[in-house]
mmCIF file of C-alpha atoms in Angstrom:
data_model
loop_
_atom_site.group_PDB
_atom_site.id
_atom_site.type_symbol
_atom_site.label_atom_id
_atom_site.label_comp_id
_atom_site.label_asym_id
_atom_site.label_seq_id
_atom_site.Cartn_x
_atom_site.Cartn_y
_atom_site.Cartn_z
ATOM 1 C CA GLU A 11 263.229 -205.889 207.016
ATOM 2 C CA ALA A 12 262.654 -203.870 210.278
ATOM 3 C CA GLN A 13 259.058 -204.176 211.017
ATOM 4 C CA VAL A 14 256.448 -204.375 212.837
ATOM 5 C CA THR A 15 253.750 -207.030 212.638
ATOM 6 C CA GLN A 16 250.859 -208.378 213.432
ATOM 7 C CA ASN A 17 247.972 -211.273 213.212
ATOM 8 C CA PRO A 18 245.684 -211.881 212.750
ATOM 9 C CA ARG A 19 245.127 -208.919 209.701
ATOM 10 C CA TYR A 20 241.629 -209.281 209.792
ATOM 11 C CA LEU A 21 239.229 -211.209 213.000
ATOM 12 C CA ILE A 22 235.026 -211.439 213.187
ATOM 13 C CA THR A 23 233.887 -213.627 216.512
ATOM 14 C CA VAL A 24 230.942 -212.777 218.565
ATOM 15 C CA THR A 25 230.410 -211.224 222.125
ATOM 16 C CA GLY A 26 231.940 -213.119 224.395
ATOM 17 C CA LYS A 27 234.696 -215.016 222.976
ATOM 18 C CA LYS A 28 237.730 -213.637 224.296
ATOM 19 C CA LEU A 29 241.064 -213.066 222.034
ATOM 20 C CA THR A 30 244.113 -212.657 221.437
ATOM 21 C CA VAL A 31 245.886 -209.844 218.617
ATOM 22 C CA THR A 32 249.238 -211.028 218.132
ATOM 23 C CA CYS A 33 252.058 -207.843 217.621
ATOM 24 C CA SER A 34 255.590 -208.695 217.576
ATOM 25 C CA GLN A 35 259.001 -206.354 216.217
ATOM 26 C CA ASN A 36 262.640 -207.431 215.367
ATOM 27 C CA MET A 37 263.790 -203.395 216.061
ATOM 28 C CA ASN A 38 264.979 -203.964 219.632
ATOM 29 C CA HIS A 39 262.254 -201.862 220.426
ATOM 30 C CA GLU A 40 261.388 -200.810 224.652
ATOM 31 C CA TYR A 41 258.660 -199.426 223.950
ATOM 32 C CA MET A 42 255.774 -200.928 222.883
ATOM 33 C CA SER A 43 251.959 -199.586 222.581
ATOM 34 C CA TRP A 44 248.337 -200.467 220.980
ATOM 35 C CA TYR A 45 246.072 -198.023 219.758
ATOM 36 C CA ARG A 46 242.362 -198.609 218.121
ATOM 37 C CA GLN A 47 241.407 -195.747 215.231
ATOM 38 C CA ASP A 48 237.682 -195.149 215.008
ATOM 39 C CA PRO A 49 236.075 -192.770 212.688
ATOM 40 C CA GLY A 50 235.987 -189.186 213.698
ATOM 41 C CA LEU A 51 237.871 -189.922 216.900
ATOM 42 C CA GLY A 52 241.835 -190.430 215.358
ATOM 43 C CA LEU A 53 244.250 -192.769 217.059
ATOM 44 C CA ARG A 54 243.536 -193.618 220.887
ATOM 45 C CA GLN A 55 246.241 -195.155 223.545
ATOM 46 C CA ILE A 56 244.903 -198.682 225.093
ATOM 47 C CA TYR A 57 247.937 -199.469 226.721
ATOM 48 C CA TYR A 58 252.057 -199.490 226.495
ATOM 49 C CA SER A 59 254.506 -200.767 227.273
ATOM 50 C CA MET A 60 258.463 -198.738 228.661
ATOM 51 C CA ASN A 61 260.075 -201.993 228.416
ATOM 52 C CA VAL A 62 259.574 -205.757 229.704
ATOM 53 C CA GLU A 63 257.458 -206.791 232.505
ATOM 54 C CA VAL A 64 256.541 -202.980 232.422
ATOM 55 C CA THR A 65 252.693 -202.048 231.514
ATOM 56 C CA ASP A 66 250.714 -198.512 231.236
ATOM 57 C CA LYS A 67 247.322 -197.646 230.934
ATOM 58 C CA GLY A 68 246.855 -195.587 227.518
ATOM 59 C CA ASP A 69 243.185 -192.982 226.923
ATOM 60 C CA VAL A 70 241.478 -195.946 226.262
ATOM 61 C CA PRO A 71 242.047 -199.052 228.152
ATOM 62 C CA GLU A 72 238.756 -201.151 229.296
ATOM 63 C CA GLY A 73 238.069 -204.299 228.243
ATOM 64 C CA TYR A 74 241.363 -204.907 227.462
ATOM 65 C CA LYS A 75 245.095 -206.918 228.910
ATOM 66 C CA VAL A 76 248.839 -206.856 227.557
ATOM 67 C CA SER A 77 251.327 -208.876 229.075
ATOM 68 C CA ARG A 78 255.191 -207.731 228.076
ATOM 69 C CA LYS A 79 257.103 -210.832 229.079
ATOM 70 C CA GLU A 80 259.648 -210.619 225.840
ATOM 71 C CA LYS A 81 260.987 -207.526 224.738
ATOM 72 C CA ARG A 82 260.029 -208.359 220.702
ATOM 73 C CA ASN A 83 256.049 -209.198 220.998
ATOM 74 C CA PHE A 84 252.613 -207.059 222.828
ATOM 75 C CA PRO A 85 249.890 -208.948 222.546
ATOM 76 C CA LEU A 86 247.034 -207.559 222.838
ATOM 77 C CA ILE A 87 243.463 -209.376 224.749
ATOM 78 C CA LEU A 88 240.341 -209.034 224.502
ATOM 79 C CA GLU A 89 239.085 -211.172 227.685
ATOM 80 C CA SER A 90 235.049 -210.896 226.297
ATOM 81 C CA PRO A 91 234.646 -208.472 223.674
ATOM 82 C CA SER A 92 231.813 -206.639 222.978
ATOM 83 C CA PRO A 93 230.118 -205.338 219.589
ATOM 84 C CA ASN A 94 231.489 -201.134 221.169
ATOM 85 C CA GLN A 95 235.216 -203.105 220.289
ATOM 86 C CA THR A 96 234.709 -203.420 216.471
ATOM 87 C CA SER A 97 237.248 -201.307 215.032
ATOM 88 C CA LEU A 98 240.774 -201.049 213.930
ATOM 89 C CA TYR A 99 243.391 -201.472 215.434
ATOM 90 C CA PHE A 100 247.266 -200.994 216.110
ATOM 91 C CA CYS A 101 250.577 -202.479 217.204
ATOM 92 C CA ALA A 102 253.875 -199.838 217.049
ATOM 93 C CA SER A 103 256.688 -199.351 218.793
ATOM 94 C CA SER A 104 259.569 -196.862 219.374
ATOM 95 C CA PRO A 105 262.998 -197.152 221.070
ATOM 96 C CA ILE A 106 263.040 -195.475 224.660
ATOM 97 C CA PRO A 107 260.751 -192.269 224.545
ATOM 98 C CA GLY A 108 262.978 -189.360 226.007
ATOM 99 C CA GLN A 109 265.703 -190.119 224.741
ATOM 100 C CA GLY A 110 265.857 -187.666 221.666
ATOM 101 C CA SER A 111 262.884 -186.826 219.198
ATOM 102 C CA TYR A 112 261.611 -190.702 218.347
ATOM 103 C CA GLU A 113 259.140 -191.405 215.835
ATOM 104 C CA GLN A 114 256.641 -194.913 216.440
ATOM 105 C CA TYR A 115 256.551 -197.763 213.734
ATOM 106 C CA PHE A 116 253.646 -199.416 212.886
ATOM 107 C CA GLY A 117 252.381 -202.052 212.020
ATOM 108 C CA PRO A 118 250.038 -203.003 209.610
ATOM 109 C CA GLY A 119 246.817 -203.526 211.616
ATOM 110 C CA THR A 120 244.322 -205.704 212.313
ATOM 111 C CA ARG A 121 240.583 -205.259 211.444
ATOM 112 C CA LEU A 122 238.628 -206.454 213.713
ATOM 113 C CA THR A 123 234.372 -206.946 214.168
ATOM 114 C CA VAL A 124 232.530 -207.663 217.273
ATOM 115 C CA THR A 125 229.375 -209.383 216.523
ATOM 116 C CA GLY B 9 248.210 -181.938 229.391
ATOM 117 C CA ASN B 10 249.030 -181.882 226.014
ATOM 118 C CA SER B 11 247.244 -182.213 222.690
ATOM 119 C CA VAL B 12 247.273 -181.882 218.638
ATOM 120 C CA THR B 13 244.759 -179.898 216.451
ATOM 121 C CA GLN B 14 244.691 -180.429 213.051
ATOM 122 C CA MET B 15 242.327 -179.591 210.503
ATOM 123 C CA GLU B 16 239.214 -181.797 210.287
ATOM 124 C CA GLY B 17 238.850 -183.388 206.552
ATOM 125 C CA PRO B 18 237.644 -184.052 204.349
ATOM 126 C CA VAL B 19 240.106 -181.920 202.324
ATOM 127 C CA THR B 20 239.596 -182.483 198.414
ATOM 128 C CA LEU B 21 242.058 -180.929 195.255
ATOM 129 C CA SER B 22 242.769 -181.256 192.234
ATOM 130 C CA GLU B 23 245.641 -182.678 191.083
ATOM 131 C CA GLU B 24 249.364 -180.522 191.377
ATOM 132 C CA ALA B 25 246.601 -177.497 193.256
ATOM 133 C CA PHE B 26 248.805 -176.804 197.310
ATOM 134 C CA LEU B 27 247.837 -178.692 199.751
ATOM 135 C CA THR B 28 247.849 -176.792 203.614
ATOM 136 C CA ILE B 29 246.698 -179.088 206.634
ATOM 137 C CA ASN B 30 246.937 -177.009 209.754
ATOM 138 C CA CYS B 31 247.863 -178.632 212.824
ATOM 139 C CA THR B 32 248.038 -176.669 216.391
ATOM 140 C CA TYR B 33 249.464 -178.054 219.659
ATOM 141 C CA THR B 34 249.652 -177.667 223.359
ATOM 142 C CA ALA B 35 252.456 -179.126 225.353
ATOM 143 C CA THR B 36 254.660 -177.975 228.141
ATOM 144 C CA GLY B 37 258.188 -177.543 227.633
ATOM 145 C CA TYR B 38 259.577 -178.347 223.940
ATOM 146 C CA PRO B 39 257.912 -181.278 222.551
ATOM 147 C CA SER B 40 259.524 -183.180 219.017
ATOM 148 C CA LEU B 41 256.505 -182.653 216.199
ATOM 149 C CA PHE B 42 255.617 -185.197 213.494
ATOM 150 C CA TRP B 43 253.339 -186.174 210.560
ATOM 151 C CA TYR B 44 252.427 -188.982 209.670
ATOM 152 C CA VAL B 45 250.832 -190.637 206.618
ATOM 153 C CA GLN B 46 248.109 -193.605 205.994
ATOM 154 C CA TYR B 47 247.754 -194.787 202.885
ATOM 155 C CA PRO B 48 244.468 -196.651 202.235
ATOM 156 C CA GLY B 49 245.079 -199.912 204.375
ATOM 157 C CA GLU B 50 248.459 -199.989 205.703
ATOM 158 C CA GLY B 51 249.464 -198.579 209.009
ATOM 159 C CA LEU B 52 250.349 -195.453 209.818
ATOM 160 C CA GLN B 53 253.873 -194.480 208.723
ATOM 161 C CA LEU B 54 256.279 -191.553 209.461
ATOM 162 C CA LEU B 55 256.218 -188.534 206.784
ATOM 163 C CA LEU B 56 258.537 -185.936 208.530
ATOM 164 C CA LYS B 57 259.701 -184.614 211.680
ATOM 165 C CA ALA B 58 261.227 -181.373 213.461
ATOM 166 C CA THR B 59 262.537 -181.544 217.314
ATOM 167 C CA LYS B 60 263.362 -177.863 217.743
ATOM 168 C CA ALA B 61 261.568 -174.422 217.116
ATOM 169 C CA ASP B 62 262.098 -173.532 213.443
ATOM 170 C CA ASP B 63 263.499 -176.853 211.804
ATOM 171 C CA LYS B 64 262.076 -177.507 209.200
ATOM 172 C CA GLY B 65 261.341 -180.990 208.052
ATOM 173 C CA SER B 66 260.896 -182.335 204.300
ATOM 174 C CA ASN B 67 259.664 -185.402 202.034
ATOM 175 C CA LYS B 68 258.493 -186.140 199.473
ATOM 176 C CA GLY B 69 257.521 -182.705 198.890
ATOM 177 C CA PHE B 70 256.057 -181.904 201.617
ATOM 178 C CA GLU B 71 257.089 -179.361 204.642
ATOM 179 C CA ALA B 72 256.290 -178.268 207.692
ATOM 180 C CA THR B 73 257.946 -175.987 209.632
ATOM 181 C CA TYR B 74 258.121 -176.317 213.783
ATOM 182 C CA ARG B 75 256.786 -172.593 214.679
ATOM 183 C CA LYS B 76 256.868 -172.321 218.214
ATOM 184 C CA GLU B 77 255.810 -168.572 218.811
ATOM 185 C CA THR B 78 252.779 -169.754 217.368
ATOM 186 C CA THR B 79 252.418 -173.276 218.696
ATOM 187 C CA SER B 80 252.272 -174.805 214.629
ATOM 188 C CA PHE B 81 253.115 -177.158 212.259
ATOM 189 C CA HIS B 82 251.779 -177.130 209.110
ATOM 190 C CA LEU B 83 251.889 -179.016 206.389
ATOM 191 C CA GLU B 84 252.371 -178.337 202.969
ATOM 192 C CA LYS B 85 252.735 -179.159 199.984
ATOM 193 C CA GLY B 86 253.262 -176.945 196.557
ATOM 194 C CA SER B 87 251.864 -179.764 194.123
ATOM 195 C CA VAL B 88 249.532 -183.047 195.339
ATOM 196 C CA GLN B 89 249.675 -186.409 193.002
ATOM 197 C CA VAL B 90 246.911 -188.086 193.109
ATOM 198 C CA SER B 91 249.130 -190.817 195.154
ATOM 199 C CA ASP B 92 248.986 -188.413 197.911
ATOM 200 C CA SER B 93 245.578 -189.537 198.548
ATOM 201 C CA ALA B 94 245.918 -190.021 202.384
ATOM 202 C CA VAL B 95 244.995 -189.671 206.028
ATOM 203 C CA TYR B 96 247.939 -187.562 207.858
ATOM 204 C CA PHE B 97 247.768 -187.506 211.363
ATOM 205 C CA CYS B 98 249.562 -184.069 213.305
ATOM 206 C CA ALA B 99 251.701 -185.970 216.960
ATOM 207 C CA LEU B 100 254.477 -184.262 219.523
ATOM 208 C CA SER B 101 256.181 -186.067 221.830
ATOM 209 C CA ASP B 102 256.754 -184.522 225.099
ATOM 210 C CA ARG B 103 260.900 -185.052 225.218
ATOM 211 C CA SER B 104 259.747 -186.195 229.408
ATOM 212 C CA GLY B 105 260.062 -189.693 227.853
ATOM 213 C CA ASN B 106 256.784 -190.334 230.279
ATOM 214 C CA THR B 107 254.509 -188.763 227.810
ATOM 215 C CA PRO B 108 252.596 -191.662 224.848
ATOM 216 C CA LEU B 109 252.929 -189.559 221.175
ATOM 217 C CA VAL B 110 249.893 -187.826 221.830
ATOM 218 C CA PHE B 111 247.829 -187.663 217.920
ATOM 219 C CA GLY B 112 245.203 -185.380 216.253
ATOM 220 C CA LYS B 113 242.508 -186.659 214.677
ATOM 221 C CA GLY B 114 243.801 -187.017 211.235
ATOM 222 C CA THR B 115 243.074 -185.147 207.982
ATOM 223 C CA ARG B 116 241.516 -187.084 204.758
ATOM 224 C CA LEU B 117 243.205 -186.085 201.395
ATOM 225 C CA SER B 118 241.785 -186.617 198.134
ATOM 226 C CA VAL B 119 243.201 -185.706 195.368
ATOM 227 C CA ILE B 120 241.471 -185.974 191.523
ATOM 228 C CA ALA B 121 242.511 -186.198 188.303
#
């Protein structure tokens, strides 16, 4: 089954404790992206990657890191989480943009609480 | 830059009522347009899309027409069901390939029996 998986689905942590949220897709997509969803603000893009070893900042990259060492994986790293990073996070993937219209496939989400 | 504006919710309707969720966009060139739906506790999934002017996307009884002259892509359904309760996002993609998908802020729909 074609899918985007994220782990963990739920995480409660404390300020300053490094964490990683994993994202993996099995569709051989070049493009992957991370979003956060907050009430009243909709979806905001954190980082995206057009291919292996190619990453770019989205609208709200501060406090986050990403890496793209393999095509299928795109982990989101919070080196020193803070309470304002409490949010619902989504990973998404798609074929390379620009080649006709494309849709993004979303993971189920990770609800993160930082106390 | 590219942007999407959609009507604010929440929207509450009775079952079998007619639904319209307005969406307008600003973009250079000719973007592709999408509606995504997020059911409670789930990620977003594509509901329908249109890739050029006057195209009509449709799925599960929902429709939206790409109107270049009014830069709009309004979502409609003739008779909503309780199971349609969800958050709906309008989005566009710039065909240049360098611009990520741009989302509206979402509209929460609640359908009551």
